JSON list of C-alpha atoms in Angstrom, two decimals:
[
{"chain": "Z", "resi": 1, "resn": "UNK", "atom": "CA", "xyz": [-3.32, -4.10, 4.77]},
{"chain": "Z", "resi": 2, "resn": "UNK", "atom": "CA", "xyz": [-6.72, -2.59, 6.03]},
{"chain": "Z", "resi": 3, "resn": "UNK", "atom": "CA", "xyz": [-7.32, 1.17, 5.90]},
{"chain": "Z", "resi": 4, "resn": "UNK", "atom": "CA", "xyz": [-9.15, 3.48, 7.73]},
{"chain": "Z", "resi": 5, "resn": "UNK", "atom": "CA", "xyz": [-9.61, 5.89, 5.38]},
{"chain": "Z", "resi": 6, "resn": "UNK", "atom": "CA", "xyz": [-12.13, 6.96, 2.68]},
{"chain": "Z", "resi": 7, "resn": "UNK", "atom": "CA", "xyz": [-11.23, 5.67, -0.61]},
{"chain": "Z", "resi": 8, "resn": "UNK", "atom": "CA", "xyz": [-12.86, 5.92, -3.37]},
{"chain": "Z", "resi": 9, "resn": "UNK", "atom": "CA", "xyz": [-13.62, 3.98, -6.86]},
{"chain": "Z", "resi": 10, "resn": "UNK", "atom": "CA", "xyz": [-10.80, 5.15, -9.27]},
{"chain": "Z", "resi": 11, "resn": "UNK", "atom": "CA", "xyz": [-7.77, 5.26, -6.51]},
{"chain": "Z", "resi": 12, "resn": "UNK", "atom": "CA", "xyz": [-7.06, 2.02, -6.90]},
{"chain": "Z", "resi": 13, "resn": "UNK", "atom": "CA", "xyz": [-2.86, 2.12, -7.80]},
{"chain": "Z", "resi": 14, "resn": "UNK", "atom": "CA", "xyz": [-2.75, 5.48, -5.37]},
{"chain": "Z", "resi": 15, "resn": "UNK", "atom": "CA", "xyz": [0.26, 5.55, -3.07]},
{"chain": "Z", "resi": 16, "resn": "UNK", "atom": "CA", "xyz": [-0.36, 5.11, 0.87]},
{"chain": "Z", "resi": 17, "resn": "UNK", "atom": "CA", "xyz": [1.86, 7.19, 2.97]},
{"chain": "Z", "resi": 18, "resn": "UNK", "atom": "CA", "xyz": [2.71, 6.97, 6.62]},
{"chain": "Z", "resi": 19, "resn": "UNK", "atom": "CA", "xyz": [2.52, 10.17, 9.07]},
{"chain": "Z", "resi": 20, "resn": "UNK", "atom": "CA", "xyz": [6.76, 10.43, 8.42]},
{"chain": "Z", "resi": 21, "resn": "UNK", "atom": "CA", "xyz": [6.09, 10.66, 4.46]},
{"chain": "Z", "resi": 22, "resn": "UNK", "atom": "CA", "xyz": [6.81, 7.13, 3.76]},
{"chain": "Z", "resi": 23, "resn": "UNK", "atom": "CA", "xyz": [5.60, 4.92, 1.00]},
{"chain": "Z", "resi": 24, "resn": "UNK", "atom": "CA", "xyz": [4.03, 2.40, 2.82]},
{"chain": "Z", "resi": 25, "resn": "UNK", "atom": "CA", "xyz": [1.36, 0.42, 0.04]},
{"chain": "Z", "resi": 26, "resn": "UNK", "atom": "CA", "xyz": [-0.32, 1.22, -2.97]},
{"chain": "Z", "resi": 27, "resn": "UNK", "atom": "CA", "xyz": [-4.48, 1.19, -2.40]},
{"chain": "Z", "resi": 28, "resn": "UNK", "atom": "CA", "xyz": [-6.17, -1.70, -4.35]},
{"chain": "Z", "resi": 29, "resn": "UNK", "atom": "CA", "xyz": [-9.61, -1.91, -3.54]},
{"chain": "Z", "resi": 30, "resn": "UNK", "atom": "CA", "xyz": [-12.36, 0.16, -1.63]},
{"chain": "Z", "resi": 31, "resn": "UNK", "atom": "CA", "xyz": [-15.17, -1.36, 0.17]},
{"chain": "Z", "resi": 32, "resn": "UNK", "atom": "CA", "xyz": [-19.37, 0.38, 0.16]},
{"chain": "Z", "resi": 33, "resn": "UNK", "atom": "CA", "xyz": [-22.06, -0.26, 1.04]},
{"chain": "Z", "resi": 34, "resn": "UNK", "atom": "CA", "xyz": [-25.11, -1.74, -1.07]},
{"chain": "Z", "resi": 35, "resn": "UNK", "atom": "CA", "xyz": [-25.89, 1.32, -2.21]},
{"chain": "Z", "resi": 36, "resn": "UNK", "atom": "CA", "xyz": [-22.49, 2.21, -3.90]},
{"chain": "Z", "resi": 37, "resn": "UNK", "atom": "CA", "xyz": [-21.42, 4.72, -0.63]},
{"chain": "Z", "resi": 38, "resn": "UNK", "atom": "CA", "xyz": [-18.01, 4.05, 0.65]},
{"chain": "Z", "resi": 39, "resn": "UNK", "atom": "CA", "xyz": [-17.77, 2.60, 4.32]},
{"chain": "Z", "resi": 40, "resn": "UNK", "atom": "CA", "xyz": [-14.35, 4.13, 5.07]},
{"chain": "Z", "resi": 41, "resn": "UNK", "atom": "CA", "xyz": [-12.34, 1.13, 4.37]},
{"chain": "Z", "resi": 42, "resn": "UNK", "atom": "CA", "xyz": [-10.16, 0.15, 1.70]},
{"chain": "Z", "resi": 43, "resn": "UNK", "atom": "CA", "xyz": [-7.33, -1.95, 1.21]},
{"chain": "Z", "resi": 44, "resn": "UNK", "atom": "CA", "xyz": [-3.57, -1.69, -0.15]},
{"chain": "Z", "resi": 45, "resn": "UNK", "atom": "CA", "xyz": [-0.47, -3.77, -0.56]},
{"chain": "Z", "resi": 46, "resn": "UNK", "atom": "CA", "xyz": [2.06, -2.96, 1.21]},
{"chain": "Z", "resi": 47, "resn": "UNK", "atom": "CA", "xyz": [5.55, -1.51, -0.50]},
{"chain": "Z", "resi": 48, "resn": "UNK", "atom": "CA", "xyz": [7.61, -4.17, 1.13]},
{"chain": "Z", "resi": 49, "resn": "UNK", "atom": "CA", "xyz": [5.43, -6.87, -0.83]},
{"chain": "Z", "resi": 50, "resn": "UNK", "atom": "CA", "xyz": [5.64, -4.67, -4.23]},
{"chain": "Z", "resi": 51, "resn": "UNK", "atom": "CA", "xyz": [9.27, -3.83, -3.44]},
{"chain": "Z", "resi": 52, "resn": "UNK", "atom": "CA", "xyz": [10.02, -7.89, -3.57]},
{"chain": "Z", "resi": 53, "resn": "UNK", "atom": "CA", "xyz": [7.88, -8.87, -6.53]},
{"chain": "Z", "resi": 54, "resn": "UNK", "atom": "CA", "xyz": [9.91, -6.58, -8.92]},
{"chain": "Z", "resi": 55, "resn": "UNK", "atom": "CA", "xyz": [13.25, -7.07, -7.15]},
{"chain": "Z", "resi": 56, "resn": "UNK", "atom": "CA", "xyz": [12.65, -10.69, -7.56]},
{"chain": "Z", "resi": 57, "resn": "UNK", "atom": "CA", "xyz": [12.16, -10.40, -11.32]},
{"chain": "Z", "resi": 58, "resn": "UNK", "atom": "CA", "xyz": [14.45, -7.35, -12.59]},
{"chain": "Z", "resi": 59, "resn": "UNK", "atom": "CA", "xyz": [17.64, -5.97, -11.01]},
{"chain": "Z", "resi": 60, "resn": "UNK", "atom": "CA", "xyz": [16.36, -2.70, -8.59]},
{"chain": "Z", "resi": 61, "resn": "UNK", "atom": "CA", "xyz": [18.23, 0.72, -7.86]},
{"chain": "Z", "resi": 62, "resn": "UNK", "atom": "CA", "xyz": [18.72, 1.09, -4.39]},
{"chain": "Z", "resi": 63, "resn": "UNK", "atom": "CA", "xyz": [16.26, 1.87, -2.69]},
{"chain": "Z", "resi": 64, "resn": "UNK", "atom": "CA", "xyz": [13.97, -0.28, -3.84]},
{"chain": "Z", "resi": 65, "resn": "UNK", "atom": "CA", "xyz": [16.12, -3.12, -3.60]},
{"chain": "Z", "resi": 66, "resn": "UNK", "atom": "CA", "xyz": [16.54, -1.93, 0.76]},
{"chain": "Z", "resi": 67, "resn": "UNK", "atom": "CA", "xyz": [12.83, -1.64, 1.00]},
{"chain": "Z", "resi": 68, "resn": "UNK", "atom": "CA", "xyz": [12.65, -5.58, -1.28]},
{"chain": "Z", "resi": 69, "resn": "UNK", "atom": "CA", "xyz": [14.94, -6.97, 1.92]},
{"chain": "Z", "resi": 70, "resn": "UNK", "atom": "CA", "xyz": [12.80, -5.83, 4.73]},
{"chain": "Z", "resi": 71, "resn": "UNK", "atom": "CA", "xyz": [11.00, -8.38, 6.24]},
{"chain": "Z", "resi": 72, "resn": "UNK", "atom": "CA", "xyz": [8.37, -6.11, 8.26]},
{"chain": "Z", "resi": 73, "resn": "UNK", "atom": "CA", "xyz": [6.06, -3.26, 6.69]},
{"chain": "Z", "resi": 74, "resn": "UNK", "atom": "CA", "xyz": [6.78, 0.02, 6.88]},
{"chain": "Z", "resi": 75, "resn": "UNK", "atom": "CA", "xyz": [3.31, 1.13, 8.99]},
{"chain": "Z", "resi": 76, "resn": "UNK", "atom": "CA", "xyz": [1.90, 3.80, 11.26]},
{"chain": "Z", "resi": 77, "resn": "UNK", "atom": "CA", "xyz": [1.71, 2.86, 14.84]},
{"chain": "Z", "resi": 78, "resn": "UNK", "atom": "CA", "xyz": [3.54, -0.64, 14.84]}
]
């Protein structure tokens, strides 16, 4: 997923909550300029996609085994 946000170098595995307190991703990337200044743009995965990788591979407690079977994200405004 896109965000609108300032990230920065470094927050890479940072969680990404919605305006309810949600887990919603985890940041991987930030995008700048050409001279190194962030342009208020990152990206993230979202939890639903994390959620079913390690569901998929290892047995999950609860919650993370609900959040595994959803098949929409978990986002702000949708």
């Amino acid at each position: 997923m896109v965000l609108r946000m300032n990230t920065q170098k470094g927050e890479s595995g940072g969680p990404v909550f919605n305006q309810s307190g949600q887990l919603i991703g985890m940041v991987v990337s930030t995008l700048s300029d050409g001279n190194g200044r962030p342009l208020n743009l990152g990206h993230a995965v979202p939890a639903t996609r994390i959620a079913s990788f390690f569901c998929g591979n290892a047995s999950c407690p609860g919650d993370w085994s609900q959040l595994a079977s959803r098949t929409t994200d978990i986002c702000p405004n949708s």
